[in-house]
Tab-separated table of C-alpha atoms in Angstrom:
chain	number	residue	atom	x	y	z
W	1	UNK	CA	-5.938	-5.221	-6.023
W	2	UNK	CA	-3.178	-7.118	-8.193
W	3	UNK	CA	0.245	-6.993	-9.174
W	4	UNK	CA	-0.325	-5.464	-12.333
W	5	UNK	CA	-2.325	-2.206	-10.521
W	6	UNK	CA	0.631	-1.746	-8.254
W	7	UNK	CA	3.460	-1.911	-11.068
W	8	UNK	CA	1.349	1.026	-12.982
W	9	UNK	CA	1.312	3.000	-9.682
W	10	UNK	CA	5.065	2.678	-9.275
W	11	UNK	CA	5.602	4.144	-12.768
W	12	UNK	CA	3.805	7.250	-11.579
W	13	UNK	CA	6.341	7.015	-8.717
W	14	UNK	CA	8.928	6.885	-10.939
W	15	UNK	CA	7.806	9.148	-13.441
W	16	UNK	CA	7.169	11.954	-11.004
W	17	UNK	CA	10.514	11.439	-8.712
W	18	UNK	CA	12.244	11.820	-12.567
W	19	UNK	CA	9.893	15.054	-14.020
W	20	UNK	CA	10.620	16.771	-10.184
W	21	UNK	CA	14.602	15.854	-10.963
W	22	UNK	CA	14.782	16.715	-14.575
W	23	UNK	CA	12.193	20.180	-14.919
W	24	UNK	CA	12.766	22.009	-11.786
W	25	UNK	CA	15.828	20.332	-9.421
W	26	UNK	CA	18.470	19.898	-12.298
W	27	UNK	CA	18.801	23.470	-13.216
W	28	UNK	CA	19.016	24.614	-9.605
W	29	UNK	CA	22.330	26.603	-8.500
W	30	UNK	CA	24.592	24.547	-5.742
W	31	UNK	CA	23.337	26.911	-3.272
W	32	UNK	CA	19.751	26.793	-4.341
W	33	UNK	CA	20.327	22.530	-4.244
W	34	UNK	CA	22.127	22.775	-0.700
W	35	UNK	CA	19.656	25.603	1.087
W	36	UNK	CA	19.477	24.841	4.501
W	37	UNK	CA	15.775	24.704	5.204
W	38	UNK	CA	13.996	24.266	8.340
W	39	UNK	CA	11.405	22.240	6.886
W	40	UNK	CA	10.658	18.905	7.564
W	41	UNK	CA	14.121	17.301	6.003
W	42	UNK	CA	15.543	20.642	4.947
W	43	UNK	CA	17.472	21.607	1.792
W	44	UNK	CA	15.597	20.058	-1.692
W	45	UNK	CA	19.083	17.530	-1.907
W	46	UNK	CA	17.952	16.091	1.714
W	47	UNK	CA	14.510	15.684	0.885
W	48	UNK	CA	15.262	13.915	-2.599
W	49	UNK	CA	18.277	11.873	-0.668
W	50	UNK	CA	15.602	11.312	2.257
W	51	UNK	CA	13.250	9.561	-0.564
W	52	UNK	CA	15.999	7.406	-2.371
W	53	UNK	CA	17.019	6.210	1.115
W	54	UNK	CA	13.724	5.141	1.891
W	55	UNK	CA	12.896	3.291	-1.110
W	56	UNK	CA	15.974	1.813	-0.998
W	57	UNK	CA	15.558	0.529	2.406
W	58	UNK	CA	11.889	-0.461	1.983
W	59	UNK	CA	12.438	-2.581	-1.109
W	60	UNK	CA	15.407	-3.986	0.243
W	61	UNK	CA	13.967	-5.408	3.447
W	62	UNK	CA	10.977	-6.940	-0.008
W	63	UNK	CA	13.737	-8.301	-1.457
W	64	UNK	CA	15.373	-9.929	1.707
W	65	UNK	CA	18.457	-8.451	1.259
W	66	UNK	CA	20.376	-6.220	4.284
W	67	UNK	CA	19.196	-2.539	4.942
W	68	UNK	CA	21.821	-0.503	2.985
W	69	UNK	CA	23.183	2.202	5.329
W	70	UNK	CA	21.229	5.204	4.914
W	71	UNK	CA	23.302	8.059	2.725
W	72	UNK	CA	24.059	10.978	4.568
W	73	UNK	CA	22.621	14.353	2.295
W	74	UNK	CA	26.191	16.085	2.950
W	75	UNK	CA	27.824	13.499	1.412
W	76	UNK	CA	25.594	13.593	-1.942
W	77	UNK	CA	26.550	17.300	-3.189
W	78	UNK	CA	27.293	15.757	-6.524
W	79	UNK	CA	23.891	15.556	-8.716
W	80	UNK	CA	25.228	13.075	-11.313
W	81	UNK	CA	26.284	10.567	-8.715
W	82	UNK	CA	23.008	11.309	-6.593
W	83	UNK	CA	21.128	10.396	-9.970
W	84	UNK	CA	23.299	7.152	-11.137
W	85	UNK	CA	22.468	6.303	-7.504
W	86	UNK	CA	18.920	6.631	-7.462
W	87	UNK	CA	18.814	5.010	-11.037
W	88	UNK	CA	20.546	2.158	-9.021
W	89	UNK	CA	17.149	1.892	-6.414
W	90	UNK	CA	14.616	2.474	-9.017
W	91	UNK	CA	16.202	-0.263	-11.095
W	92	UNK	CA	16.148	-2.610	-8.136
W	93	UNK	CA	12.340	-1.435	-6.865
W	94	UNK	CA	11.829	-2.145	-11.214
W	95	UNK	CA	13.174	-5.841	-10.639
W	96	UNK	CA	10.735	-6.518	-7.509
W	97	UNK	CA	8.267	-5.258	-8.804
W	98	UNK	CA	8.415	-7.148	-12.099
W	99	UNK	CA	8.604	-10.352	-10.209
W	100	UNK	CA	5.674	-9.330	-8.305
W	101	UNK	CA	2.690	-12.196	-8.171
W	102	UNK	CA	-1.054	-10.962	-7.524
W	103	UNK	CA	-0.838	-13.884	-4.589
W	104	UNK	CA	2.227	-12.337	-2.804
W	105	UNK	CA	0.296	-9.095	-2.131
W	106	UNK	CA	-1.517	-10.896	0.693
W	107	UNK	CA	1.926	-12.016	2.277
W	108	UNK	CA	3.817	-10.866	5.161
W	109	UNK	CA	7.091	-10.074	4.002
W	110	UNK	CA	8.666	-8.994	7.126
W	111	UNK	CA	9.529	-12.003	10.050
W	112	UNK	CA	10.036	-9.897	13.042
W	113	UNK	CA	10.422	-6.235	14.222
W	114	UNK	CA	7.647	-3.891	14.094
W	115	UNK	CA	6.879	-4.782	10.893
W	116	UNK	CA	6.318	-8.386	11.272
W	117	UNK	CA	2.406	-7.637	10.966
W	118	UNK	CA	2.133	-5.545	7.773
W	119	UNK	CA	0.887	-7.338	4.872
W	120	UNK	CA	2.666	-6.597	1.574
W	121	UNK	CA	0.026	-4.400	-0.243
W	122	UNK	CA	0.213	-2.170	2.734
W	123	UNK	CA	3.857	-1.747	2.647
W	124	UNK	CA	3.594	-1.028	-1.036
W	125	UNK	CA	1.168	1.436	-0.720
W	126	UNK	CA	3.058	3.129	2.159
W	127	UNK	CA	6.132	3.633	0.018
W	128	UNK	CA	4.440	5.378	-2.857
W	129	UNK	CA	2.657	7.423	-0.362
W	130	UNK	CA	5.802	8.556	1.225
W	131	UNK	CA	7.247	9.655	-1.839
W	132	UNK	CA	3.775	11.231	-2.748
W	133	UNK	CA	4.343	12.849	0.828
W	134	UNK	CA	7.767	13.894	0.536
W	135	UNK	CA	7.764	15.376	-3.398
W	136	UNK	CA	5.076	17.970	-2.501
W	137	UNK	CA	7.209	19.168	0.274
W	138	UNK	CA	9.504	19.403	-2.802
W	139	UNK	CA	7.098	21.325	-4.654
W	140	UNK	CA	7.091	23.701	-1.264
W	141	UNK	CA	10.663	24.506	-1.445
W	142	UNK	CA	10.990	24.731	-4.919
W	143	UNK	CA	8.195	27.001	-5.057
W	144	UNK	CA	9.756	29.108	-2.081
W	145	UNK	CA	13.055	29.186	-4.214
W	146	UNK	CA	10.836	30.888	-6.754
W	147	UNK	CA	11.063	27.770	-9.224
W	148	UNK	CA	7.396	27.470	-11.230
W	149	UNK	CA	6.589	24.013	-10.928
W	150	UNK	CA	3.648	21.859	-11.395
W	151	UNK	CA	0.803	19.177	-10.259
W	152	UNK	CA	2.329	15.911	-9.738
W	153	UNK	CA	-1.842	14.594	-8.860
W	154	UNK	CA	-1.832	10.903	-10.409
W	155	UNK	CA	-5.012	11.175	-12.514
W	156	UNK	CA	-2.861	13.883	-14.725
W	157	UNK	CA	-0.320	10.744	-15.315
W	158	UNK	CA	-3.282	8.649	-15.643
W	159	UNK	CA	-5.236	10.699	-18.606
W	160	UNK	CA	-1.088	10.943	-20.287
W	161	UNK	CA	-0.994	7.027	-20.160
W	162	UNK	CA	-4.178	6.079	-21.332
């Protein structure tokens, strides 16, 4: 496990939160975008807005600065400022990541709170798996709004980076 393993798993991340934005949520109608779903975080705008807030708060506790307040979805009905704002948290997840050392993966990054235990890798690891988590349910309702979508599985980014 070293830095360099975990900065090539976060451009799947990346990649994969952009391909599910660009291919299959930008062309969406409003209403398709805002469908009230009662599915784990509902419409495909919570879900994405559930991930960015997530990330953001994850990385932001890494990089020691104060939990951002957590966007409400109904407030983000605007897909260009949803987008400039989840450019906003990749960039900063980027800039942690790029300053990542293989020795700080072994580090506790968290003081106190119920995190105080988890060791860096783990915390990385749980982030990507979230968003793994939360862009197949993405896939769902995509797929239920009749949108033909595809794989996201990492070894297809893998043999396209080679």
């Amino acid at each position: 496990m070293n830095a360099n393993a975990f900065r090539h798993f976060y451009d799947y991340h990346f990649a994969e939160n952009r391909k599910i934005w660009d291919r299959y949520v930008t062309p969406l109608s409003h209403e398709q975008f805002t469908q009230a779903v009662d599915y784990s975080h509902g419409s495909v705008r919570n879900q994405i807005v559930h991930i960015m807030n997530t990330d953001d708060a994850w990385f932001s506790g890494l990089r020691g600065v104060e939990f951002p307040e957590p966007f409400p979805p109904a407030d983000f009905d605007d897909r260009e400022n949803i987008r400039a704002h989840w450019d906003s948290v990749e960039q900063n997840m980027r800039d942690y990541l790029g300053a990542l050392q293989d020795d700080m993966l072994f580090e506790k990054p968290f003081a106190e709170g119920e995190d105080k235990d988890l060791i860096l890798w783990q915390v990385l690891l749980h982030v990507a798996n979230h968003g793994t988590d939360h862009r197949a349910q993405l896939l769902r309702l995509l797929n239920d709004l009749g949108v033909r979508t595809e794989y996201q599985d990492y070894i297809f980014y893998v043999y396209g980076h080679l």
